[in-house]
Amino acid sequence: MVKLNTLTKKVLLLLAGGLALGCTYHPGRQWKIIRSVNREWKKINEKELWREIRKLYRSRLVEKKENPDGSLTFVLSTKGKIKTLNFRFEKICLQRENWDKKWRLVIFDIPERLRQARDALREKLKQLGFYELQKSVFVFPYECEDEIDFVIEFFEMRQYVRTILAEKIDNELHLKKIFDLI
């Protein structure tokens, strides 16, 4: 496994910020992403940045693409997305305020070839406080659409994951006890 220093983590997070910006449609969240990316960008020394980009390229966490005008574009590879998402996972948390009497379900059927991403999603849902109804069905009572959409899009798993907003579940009393909603 590749060990990453602080600057490398920052570069990966900046690249992920660009991806998050593309996945977010809410203007307030877009400005928040832009401000935080801008703040972190100003803290980076240019020589160190290029050295880290070369290291990332050699580690296969980023891929270099040449544009028709001769400029270069660096994008996260699949391995880089998984690594960056792990850093993002450390910071994601869900608010537990004012239950609107609706249940958020995340269901998935992710192929074995994407096992690492599937296991990371399952583990993160548990860390976030989701209750595992079945092996690939999780439930949570509070608003979390943006965070879950980010994770799904980041791993490019949209075709394998569904989210459901439900008003009633047959074992609701049990779930209310689990989430201290009684």
PDB file of C-alpha atoms in Angstrom, residues 58-181:
ATOM      1  CA  ARG A  58       4.166   7.064 -10.549  1.00  0.00           C
ATOM      2  CA  SER A  59       1.958   5.562  -7.815  1.00  0.00           C
ATOM      3  CA  ARG A  60      -0.906   5.345 -10.331  1.00  0.00           C
ATOM      4  CA  LEU A  61      -3.248   7.370  -8.124  1.00  0.00           C
ATOM      5  CA  VAL A  62      -3.569   9.958 -10.902  1.00  0.00           C
ATOM      6  CA  GLU A  63      -3.489   9.703 -14.671  1.00  0.00           C
ATOM      7  CA  LYS A  64      -2.013  12.267 -17.034  1.00  0.00           C
ATOM      8  CA  LYS A  65      -3.984  13.233 -20.147  1.00  0.00           C
ATOM      9  CA  GLU A  66      -2.695  15.478 -22.902  1.00  0.00           C
ATOM     10  CA  ASN A  67      -5.171  17.974 -24.308  1.00  0.00           C
ATOM     11  CA  PRO A  68      -5.332  18.984 -27.995  1.00  0.00           C
ATOM     12  CA  ASP A  69      -3.936  22.440 -27.112  1.00  0.00           C
ATOM     13  CA  GLY A  70      -0.793  20.855 -25.579  1.00  0.00           C
ATOM     14  CA  SER A  71      -1.783  21.393 -21.942  1.00  0.00           C
ATOM     15  CA  LEU A  72      -1.886  18.552 -19.425  1.00  0.00           C
ATOM     16  CA  THR A  73      -4.795  17.427 -17.289  1.00  0.00           C
ATOM     17  CA  PHE A  74      -4.313  15.224 -14.237  1.00  0.00           C
ATOM     18  CA  VAL A  75      -7.320  13.157 -13.190  1.00  0.00           C
ATOM     19  CA  LEU A  76      -7.814  10.662 -10.395  1.00  0.00           C
ATOM     20  CA  SER A  77      -7.464   7.040 -11.431  1.00  0.00           C
ATOM     21  CA  THR A  78      -9.874   4.468 -10.006  1.00  0.00           C
ATOM     22  CA  LYS A  79      -7.229   3.593  -7.403  1.00  0.00           C
ATOM     23  CA  GLY A  80      -6.855   7.318  -6.584  1.00  0.00           C
ATOM     24  CA  LYS A  81     -10.608   7.762  -6.212  1.00  0.00           C
ATOM     25  CA  ILE A  82     -10.794   4.897  -3.756  1.00  0.00           C
ATOM     26  CA  LYS A  83      -7.832   6.277  -1.788  1.00  0.00           C
ATOM     27  CA  THR A  84      -9.238   9.822  -1.758  1.00  0.00           C
ATOM     28  CA  LEU A  85     -12.649   8.606  -0.765  1.00  0.00           C
ATOM     29  CA  ASN A  86     -11.074   6.882   2.204  1.00  0.00           C
ATOM     30  CA  PHE A  87      -9.725  10.286   3.286  1.00  0.00           C
ATOM     31  CA  ARG A  88     -13.136  11.854   2.684  1.00  0.00           C
ATOM     32  CA  PHE A  89     -14.744   9.032   4.648  1.00  0.00           C
ATOM     33  CA  GLU A  90     -12.848  10.186   7.727  1.00  0.00           C
ATOM     34  CA  LYS A  91     -14.655  13.530   7.616  1.00  0.00           C
ATOM     35  CA  ILE A  92     -18.199  12.627   6.573  1.00  0.00           C
ATOM     36  CA  CYS A  93     -20.756  12.754   9.343  1.00  0.00           C
ATOM     37  CA  LEU A  94     -24.537  12.858   9.287  1.00  0.00           C
ATOM     38  CA  GLN A  95     -26.697  15.268  11.227  1.00  0.00           C
ATOM     39  CA  ARG A  96     -29.223  13.691  13.578  1.00  0.00           C
ATOM     40  CA  GLU A  97     -31.766  16.449  13.956  1.00  0.00           C
ATOM     41  CA  ASN A  98     -35.554  16.595  13.785  1.00  0.00           C
ATOM     42  CA  TRP A  99     -36.746  13.284  12.425  1.00  0.00           C
ATOM     43  CA  ASP A 100     -39.237  13.890   9.594  1.00  0.00           C
ATOM     44  CA  LYS A 101     -40.824  10.431  10.091  1.00  0.00           C
ATOM     45  CA  LYS A 102     -39.231   9.116   6.883  1.00  0.00           C
ATOM     46  CA  TRP A 103     -36.694   6.340   6.428  1.00  0.00           C
ATOM     47  CA  ARG A 104     -33.704   6.515   4.086  1.00  0.00           C
ATOM     48  CA  LEU A 105     -32.804   3.155   2.603  1.00  0.00           C
ATOM     49  CA  VAL A 106     -29.643   2.389   0.681  1.00  0.00           C
ATOM     50  CA  ILE A 107     -29.758  -0.870  -1.239  1.00  0.00           C
ATOM     51  CA  PHE A 108     -27.096  -2.273  -3.516  1.00  0.00           C
ATOM     52  CA  ASP A 109     -26.070  -5.226  -5.620  1.00  0.00           C
ATOM     53  CA  ILE A 110     -22.414  -4.538  -6.413  1.00  0.00           C
ATOM     54  CA  PRO A 111     -20.484  -7.152  -8.431  1.00  0.00           C
ATOM     55  CA  GLU A 112     -17.648  -9.151  -6.916  1.00  0.00           C
ATOM     56  CA  ARG A 113     -15.076  -7.395  -9.147  1.00  0.00           C
ATOM     57  CA  LEU A 114     -15.854  -4.194  -7.190  1.00  0.00           C
ATOM     58  CA  ARG A 115     -15.613  -5.910  -3.823  1.00  0.00           C
ATOM     59  CA  GLN A 116     -13.241  -3.328  -2.301  1.00  0.00           C
ATOM     60  CA  ALA A 117     -15.639  -0.489  -3.110  1.00  0.00           C
ATOM     61  CA  ARG A 118     -18.622  -2.546  -1.914  1.00  0.00           C
ATOM     62  CA  ASP A 119     -16.931  -3.338   1.402  1.00  0.00           C
ATOM     63  CA  ALA A 120     -15.898   0.308   1.856  1.00  0.00           C
ATOM     64  CA  LEU A 121     -19.493   1.438   1.231  1.00  0.00           C
ATOM     65  CA  ARG A 122     -20.891  -1.137   3.648  1.00  0.00           C
ATOM     66  CA  GLU A 123     -18.369  -0.209   6.352  1.00  0.00           C
ATOM     67  CA  LYS A 124     -18.963   3.506   5.930  1.00  0.00           C
ATOM     68  CA  LEU A 125     -22.737   3.136   6.142  1.00  0.00           C
ATOM     69  CA  LYS A 126     -22.258   1.341   9.461  1.00  0.00           C
ATOM     70  CA  GLN A 127     -19.843   4.041  10.694  1.00  0.00           C
ATOM     71  CA  LEU A 128     -22.345   6.736   9.751  1.00  0.00           C
ATOM     72  CA  GLY A 129     -24.964   5.056  11.916  1.00  0.00           C
ATOM     73  CA  PHE A 130     -27.026   3.206   9.328  1.00  0.00           C
ATOM     74  CA  TYR A 131     -28.696   0.035  10.541  1.00  0.00           C
ATOM     75  CA  GLU A 132     -28.091  -3.063   8.438  1.00  0.00           C
ATOM     76  CA  LEU A 133     -31.491  -4.609   7.641  1.00  0.00           C
ATOM     77  CA  GLN A 134     -29.892  -7.165   5.326  1.00  0.00           C
ATOM     78  CA  LYS A 135     -26.393  -7.692   3.913  1.00  0.00           C
ATOM     79  CA  SER A 136     -26.941  -5.025   1.233  1.00  0.00           C
ATOM     80  CA  VAL A 137     -29.863  -3.041   2.677  1.00  0.00           C
ATOM     81  CA  PHE A 138     -29.262  -0.224   5.157  1.00  0.00           C
ATOM     82  CA  VAL A 139     -31.673   2.202   6.822  1.00  0.00           C
ATOM     83  CA  PHE A 140     -31.247   5.622   8.452  1.00  0.00           C
ATOM     84  CA  PRO A 141     -33.944   8.017   9.736  1.00  0.00           C
ATOM     85  CA  TYR A 142     -32.323  11.395   9.013  1.00  0.00           C
ATOM     86  CA  GLU A 143     -31.549  13.426   5.885  1.00  0.00           C
ATOM     87  CA  CYS A 144     -28.369  12.175   4.216  1.00  0.00           C
ATOM     88  CA  GLU A 145     -29.012  12.328   0.465  1.00  0.00           C
ATOM     89  CA  ASP A 146     -26.059  14.543  -0.473  1.00  0.00           C
ATOM     90  CA  GLU A 147     -23.510  12.512   1.483  1.00  0.00           C
ATOM     91  CA  ILE A 148     -24.720   9.185   0.113  1.00  0.00           C
ATOM     92  CA  ASP A 149     -24.923  10.570  -3.442  1.00  0.00           C
ATOM     93  CA  PHE A 150     -21.326  11.768  -3.131  1.00  0.00           C
ATOM     94  CA  VAL A 151     -20.124   8.319  -2.099  1.00  0.00           C
ATOM     95  CA  ILE A 152     -22.122   6.588  -4.846  1.00  0.00           C
ATOM     96  CA  GLU A 153     -20.926   8.961  -7.577  1.00  0.00           C
ATOM     97  CA  PHE A 154     -17.362   8.992  -6.371  1.00  0.00           C
ATOM     98  CA  PHE A 155     -17.085   5.226  -6.630  1.00  0.00           C
ATOM     99  CA  GLU A 156     -19.023   5.324  -9.913  1.00  0.00           C
ATOM    100  CA  MET A 157     -21.526   2.829  -8.505  1.00  0.00           C
ATOM    101  CA  ARG A 158     -24.733   4.610  -9.517  1.00  0.00           C
ATOM    102  CA  GLN A 159     -25.859   1.624 -11.602  1.00  0.00           C
ATOM    103  CA  TYR A 160     -25.533  -0.724  -8.611  1.00  0.00           C
ATOM    104  CA  VAL A 161     -26.918   1.379  -5.751  1.00  0.00           C
ATOM    105  CA  ARG A 162     -30.438   2.656  -5.116  1.00  0.00           C
ATOM    106  CA  THR A 163     -31.694   5.024  -2.459  1.00  0.00           C
ATOM    107  CA  ILE A 164     -35.268   4.964  -1.238  1.00  0.00           C
ATOM    108  CA  LEU A 165     -37.214   7.439   0.866  1.00  0.00           C
ATOM    109  CA  ALA A 166     -39.906   5.461   2.717  1.00  0.00           C
ATOM    110  CA  GLU A 167     -42.705   6.617   4.977  1.00  0.00           C
ATOM    111  CA  LYS A 168     -43.335   3.251   6.600  1.00  0.00           C
ATOM    112  CA  ILE A 169     -41.391   0.043   7.271  1.00  0.00           C
ATOM    113  CA  ASP A 170     -43.077  -3.020   8.744  1.00  0.00           C
ATOM    114  CA  ASN A 171     -40.570  -3.290  11.614  1.00  0.00           C
ATOM    115  CA  GLU A 172     -40.692   0.453  12.341  1.00  0.00           C
ATOM    116  CA  LEU A 173     -41.097   0.041  16.111  1.00  0.00           C
ATOM    117  CA  HIS A 174     -37.868  -1.981  16.241  1.00  0.00           C
ATOM    118  CA  LEU A 175     -36.052   0.665  14.149  1.00  0.00           C
ATOM    119  CA  LYS A 176     -37.384   3.499  16.313  1.00  0.00           C
ATOM    120  CA  LYS A 177     -35.890   1.781  19.356  1.00  0.00           C
ATOM    121  CA  ILE A 178     -32.545   1.317  17.624  1.00  0.00           C
ATOM    122  CA  PHE A 179     -32.386   5.016  16.674  1.00  0.00           C
ATOM    123  CA  ASP A 180     -33.844   6.263  20.015  1.00  0.00           C
ATOM    124  CA  LEU A 181     -36.866   7.803  18.294  1.00  0.00           C
TER     125      LEU A 181
END
